[in-house]
Coordinates of C-alpha atoms in Angstrom, one line a residue:
M9 CA 201.5 53.7 185.2
G10 CA 204.3 56.0 184.2
L11 CA 204.0 59.5 182.9
Q12 CA 202.0 60.5 179.8
T13 CA 204.3 61.6 176.9
I14 CA 203.8 64.9 175.2
I15 CA 204.4 65.7 171.5
K16 CA 205.6 69.2 170.4
L17 CA 203.8 70.2 167.2
V18 CA 205.2 72.2 164.4
D19 CA 203.5 75.3 165.6
D20 CA 205.2 74.9 169.1
N21 CA 202.0 73.8 170.8
H22 CA 202.1 70.6 172.8
M23 CA 199.7 67.7 172.6
P24 CA 199.4 64.5 174.7
Q25 CA 200.5 61.5 172.7
L26 CA 197.6 59.4 173.9
G27 CA 194.0 60.6 173.9
L28 CA 190.5 59.2 174.2
G29 CA 188.5 58.8 171.0
V30 CA 184.7 59.2 171.3
W31 CA 183.5 58.1 167.9
K32 CA 180.1 56.3 168.0
A33 CA 179.6 57.2 171.7
N34 CA 176.4 59.0 172.4
N35 CA 176.1 62.1 174.7
E36 CA 175.3 60.1 177.8
Q37 CA 178.1 57.5 177.2
V38 CA 180.7 60.1 176.5
V39 CA 180.2 61.9 179.8
G40 CA 181.0 58.8 181.8
A41 CA 183.8 57.8 179.5
I42 CA 185.5 61.3 179.8
H43 CA 185.1 61.3 183.6
T44 CA 186.8 57.9 183.8
A45 CA 189.5 59.0 181.3
L46 CA 190.4 62.1 183.2
E47 CA 190.5 60.2 186.5
V48 CA 193.0 57.7 185.0
G49 CA 195.2 60.5 183.6
Y50 CA 194.1 61.2 180.0
R51 CA 194.3 64.9 179.1
S52 CA 193.3 64.7 175.4
I53 CA 189.8 64.1 174.0
D54 CA 189.0 63.7 170.3
T55 CA 185.5 64.4 169.0
A56 CA 183.9 65.8 165.9
A57 CA 180.7 67.6 164.8
I58 CA 179.6 64.5 162.9
Y59 CA 179.9 62.3 166.0
H60 CA 176.9 64.2 167.5
N61 CA 178.4 64.1 171.0
E62 CA 180.0 67.5 171.4
E63 CA 177.3 68.4 173.9
G64 CA 178.3 65.4 176.1
V65 CA 182.0 66.3 175.8
G66 CA 181.2 69.9 176.9
K67 CA 179.0 68.6 179.8
A68 CA 181.8 66.3 181.1
L69 CA 184.4 69.1 180.9
K70 CA 182.1 71.5 182.8
E71 CA 181.6 68.8 185.5
S72 CA 185.4 68.2 185.8
D73 CA 187.5 70.1 188.3
I74 CA 190.6 69.8 186.1
P75 CA 191.5 73.3 184.6
R76 CA 190.5 73.8 181.0
E77 CA 194.0 74.7 180.0
E78 CA 195.2 71.2 181.1
I79 CA 192.8 69.4 178.7
F80 CA 193.5 69.2 175.0
I81 CA 190.3 69.2 173.0
T82 CA 190.1 68.2 169.3
T83 CA 187.0 68.6 167.1
K84 CA 186.6 68.5 163.3
L85 CA 185.0 70.2 160.3
W86 CA 182.6 67.9 158.4
N87 CA 182.5 67.6 154.6
D88 CA 179.5 69.8 153.9
R89 CA 181.0 72.8 155.8
H90 CA 184.2 73.4 153.8
L91 CA 183.0 76.8 152.7
D92 CA 181.5 77.6 156.1
A93 CA 184.2 76.7 158.6
K94 CA 184.0 79.8 160.8
T95 CA 180.3 79.2 161.5
A96 CA 180.8 75.5 161.8
L97 CA 183.5 75.9 164.4
Q98 CA 181.4 78.4 166.4
E99 CA 178.6 75.9 166.5
S100 CA 181.0 73.3 167.8
L101 CA 182.3 75.7 170.4
D102 CA 178.7 76.4 171.5
R103 CA 178.0 72.7 171.9
L104 CA 181.3 72.1 173.7
Q105 CA 180.7 75.2 175.9
L106 CA 184.2 76.4 175.1
D107 CA 185.9 79.6 174.0
Y108 CA 188.4 77.7 171.9
V109 CA 189.5 74.2 170.9
D110 CA 193.1 73.1 171.0
L111 CA 193.0 71.4 167.6
Y112 CA 190.5 71.9 164.7
L113 CA 190.8 69.4 161.8
I114 CA 189.4 69.2 158.3
Q115 CA 187.9 65.7 158.5
W116 CA 188.2 64.6 154.8
P117 CA 189.5 66.2 151.7
V118 CA 186.4 65.3 149.7
P119 CA 188.3 65.6 146.3
E120 CA 185.2 65.6 144.2
Q121 CA 184.0 68.8 145.9
D122 CA 187.6 70.2 145.8
H123 CA 187.0 72.9 148.5
Y124 CA 189.6 71.7 151.0
V125 CA 192.1 74.5 150.2
E126 CA 189.3 77.1 150.8
A127 CA 188.5 75.3 154.1
W128 CA 192.2 75.3 155.0
K129 CA 192.4 79.1 154.4
Q130 CA 189.5 79.5 156.8
L131 CA 191.2 77.3 159.4
I132 CA 194.3 79.5 159.2
E133 CA 192.1 82.5 160.0
L134 CA 190.4 80.7 162.9
K135 CA 193.8 79.9 164.3
E136 CA 194.9 83.6 164.0
A137 CA 191.6 84.6 165.7
G138 CA 192.5 82.3 168.7
L139 CA 189.4 80.0 168.2
S140 CA 191.7 77.0 167.7
R141 CA 195.2 76.8 169.1
S142 CA 196.4 74.4 166.4
I143 CA 194.9 73.3 163.0
G144 CA 195.3 70.2 160.9
V145 CA 193.7 67.7 158.7
C146 CA 192.4 64.1 158.7
N147 CA 192.7 61.5 155.9
F148 CA 194.8 63.6 153.6
H149 CA 197.1 61.9 151.2
I150 CA 200.4 63.4 150.0
E151 CA 198.9 65.2 147.0
H152 CA 196.3 66.8 149.2
L153 CA 198.9 68.0 151.7
Q154 CA 201.2 69.3 149.0
K155 CA 198.3 71.4 147.5
L156 CA 197.5 72.9 150.9
I157 CA 201.1 73.8 151.6
T158 CA 201.8 75.1 148.1
E159 CA 198.7 77.3 147.9
T160 CA 198.8 78.7 151.5
G161 CA 202.4 78.3 152.8
V162 CA 200.9 76.9 156.0
T163 CA 201.7 73.3 157.0
P164 CA 199.1 71.3 159.0
A165 CA 200.3 70.5 162.5
I166 CA 198.5 67.1 162.4
N167 CA 197.4 64.6 159.8
Q168 CA 195.0 62.2 161.5
I169 CA 194.8 59.0 159.4
E170 CA 193.6 55.5 159.6
L171 CA 196.7 53.7 160.9
H172 CA 197.0 50.3 162.7
P173 CA 199.2 47.2 162.4
L174 CA 197.2 46.0 159.4
L175 CA 197.5 49.4 157.6
Q176 CA 200.8 51.0 158.6
Q177 CA 200.9 53.7 156.0
R178 CA 204.7 54.0 156.2
Q179 CA 205.2 56.1 153.2
L180 CA 202.6 58.7 154.3
H181 CA 203.9 58.6 157.9
S182 CA 207.4 59.2 156.6
W183 CA 206.3 62.1 154.3
N184 CA 204.4 63.7 157.2
A185 CA 207.5 63.5 159.4
T186 CA 209.8 64.9 156.7
H187 CA 207.4 67.9 156.5
H188 CA 207.1 68.3 160.3
I189 CA 203.5 67.1 160.3
T190 CA 202.7 64.9 163.3
T191 CA 200.8 61.7 162.3
E192 CA 197.8 60.8 164.5
S193 CA 196.3 57.4 164.3
W194 CA 192.6 56.8 164.2
S195 CA 191.3 53.3 164.7
P196 CA 194.7 52.5 166.2
L197 CA 193.6 49.1 167.5
S198 CA 192.0 48.1 164.1
R199 CA 188.5 48.4 165.6
G200 CA 188.6 45.8 168.3
G201 CA 191.9 44.2 167.2
K202 CA 190.5 41.5 164.9
G203 CA 193.4 40.1 163.0
V204 CA 195.8 41.9 165.3
F205 CA 195.3 40.9 168.9
N206 CA 195.0 37.2 168.0
S207 CA 198.1 37.3 165.8
S208 CA 200.9 35.0 167.1
L209 CA 203.3 37.9 167.1
V210 CA 201.2 40.3 169.3
E211 CA 200.3 37.4 171.6
Q212 CA 204.0 36.6 172.0
L213 CA 204.8 40.3 172.7
A214 CA 202.0 40.5 175.2
I215 CA 203.5 37.6 177.1
K216 CA 207.1 39.0 176.8
H217 CA 206.2 42.4 178.2
D218 CA 203.4 41.2 180.6
K219 CA 200.9 43.4 178.9
T220 CA 197.6 42.9 177.0
P221 CA 197.6 42.8 173.2
A222 CA 195.9 46.2 173.2
Q223 CA 198.6 47.7 175.3
I224 CA 201.3 46.3 172.9
V225 CA 199.6 47.9 169.9
I226 CA 199.1 51.3 171.6
R227 CA 202.8 51.2 172.7
W228 CA 203.7 50.4 169.1
H229 CA 202.1 53.6 168.0
L230 CA 203.8 55.7 170.7
E231 CA 207.2 54.2 169.9
R232 CA 206.9 55.2 166.3
G233 CA 206.2 58.8 167.3
M234 CA 202.5 58.8 166.5
I235 CA 199.6 60.1 168.5
A236 CA 196.9 57.5 169.2
I237 CA 193.3 58.0 170.1
P238 CA 191.8 54.5 171.0
K239 CA 188.0 54.7 171.5
S240 CA 186.3 53.1 174.4
V241 CA 183.4 53.8 176.8
T242 CA 184.2 50.8 179.0
P243 CA 186.0 52.0 182.2
S244 CA 188.3 48.9 182.4
R245 CA 189.3 49.3 178.8
I246 CA 189.9 53.1 179.2
K247 CA 192.2 52.3 182.1
E248 CA 193.9 49.5 180.3
N249 CA 194.6 51.6 177.2
F250 CA 196.3 54.3 179.3
D251 CA 198.6 51.8 181.2
V252 CA 201.3 51.9 178.6
F253 CA 203.9 54.3 179.9
D254 CA 205.8 51.9 182.1
F255 CA 207.4 49.8 179.4
R256 CA 209.0 50.0 176.0
L257 CA 209.1 47.8 172.9
E258 CA 212.5 46.7 171.8
K259 CA 213.9 47.4 168.3
E260 CA 213.3 43.8 167.2
D261 CA 209.7 44.0 168.4
L262 CA 209.1 47.0 166.2
T263 CA 210.8 45.4 163.3
A264 CA 208.6 42.3 163.7
M265 CA 205.4 44.4 163.9
A266 CA 206.1 45.7 160.4
E267 CA 205.3 42.2 159.1
L268 CA 201.6 42.6 160.1
D269 CA 201.1 45.2 157.4
I270 CA 198.7 43.9 154.8
G271 CA 197.3 47.2 153.6
K272 CA 193.9 46.4 155.0
R273 CA 191.8 49.6 155.1
I274 CA 188.7 49.6 157.5
G275 CA 187.4 53.0 156.6
P276 CA 186.9 54.8 153.3
N277 CA 189.7 55.6 150.8
P278 CA 190.3 59.4 151.0
D279 CA 190.8 59.6 147.3
T280 CA 187.2 58.4 146.6
Y281 CA 185.3 59.3 149.8
N282 CA 183.0 62.2 148.9
Q283 CA 180.1 61.9 151.4
L284 CA 178.5 65.2 152.5

């Protein structure tokens, strides 16, 4: 399968470039999915308090014989806890049965509430206390990121955003890179690949490289320097999604993929999403 690639973050911590997302998986499903993923070679798991499956993640980790320090665990602060991040993280740690997480993220800026700077200041303290090795954000646009950096002087290590071939977010990805923020893609396959896997381009690239459409799309994320966290609880899919380290897309392949960008957003717009 080839070797997993590792990204060096701005805070000098290291993160696997490909992880397992567990959104919408229940506690029972997530245990089996993580066991399969770890057997295949994954060493990064992405969960969140709002997914209501941190207990399952913790159970799977306890059952694994892989040392804790070899597994990168991400969880997230939900929108109604921006003024209570320390307690929220401790609750997540209790559910995960961990002493620390590798990455803690503010899940949405919630601009109507406008507490994300206060939340970020708390995350900085949590990192200093060793409860999270790295800290970052999700779904932050440039103006949100600028405000964090200006008011605290601390740059997020990660900005996890909706990013897939139909919504390539090139301006935001470029801004992140210029400011040494690593872009992480959620919904990297555009939730099942509708409009992507059946595009003539991706089908042609799959034939060209003797890979599946999903593998082509995941490789596209990796080639562009992004971290990807495709979600699956199906063992065959988990294995397929990881089998992407033995080939590379060519420059012309990457150029052609840019043509698929139609600005199609699947999830909410961060500028207007204020759900608590």
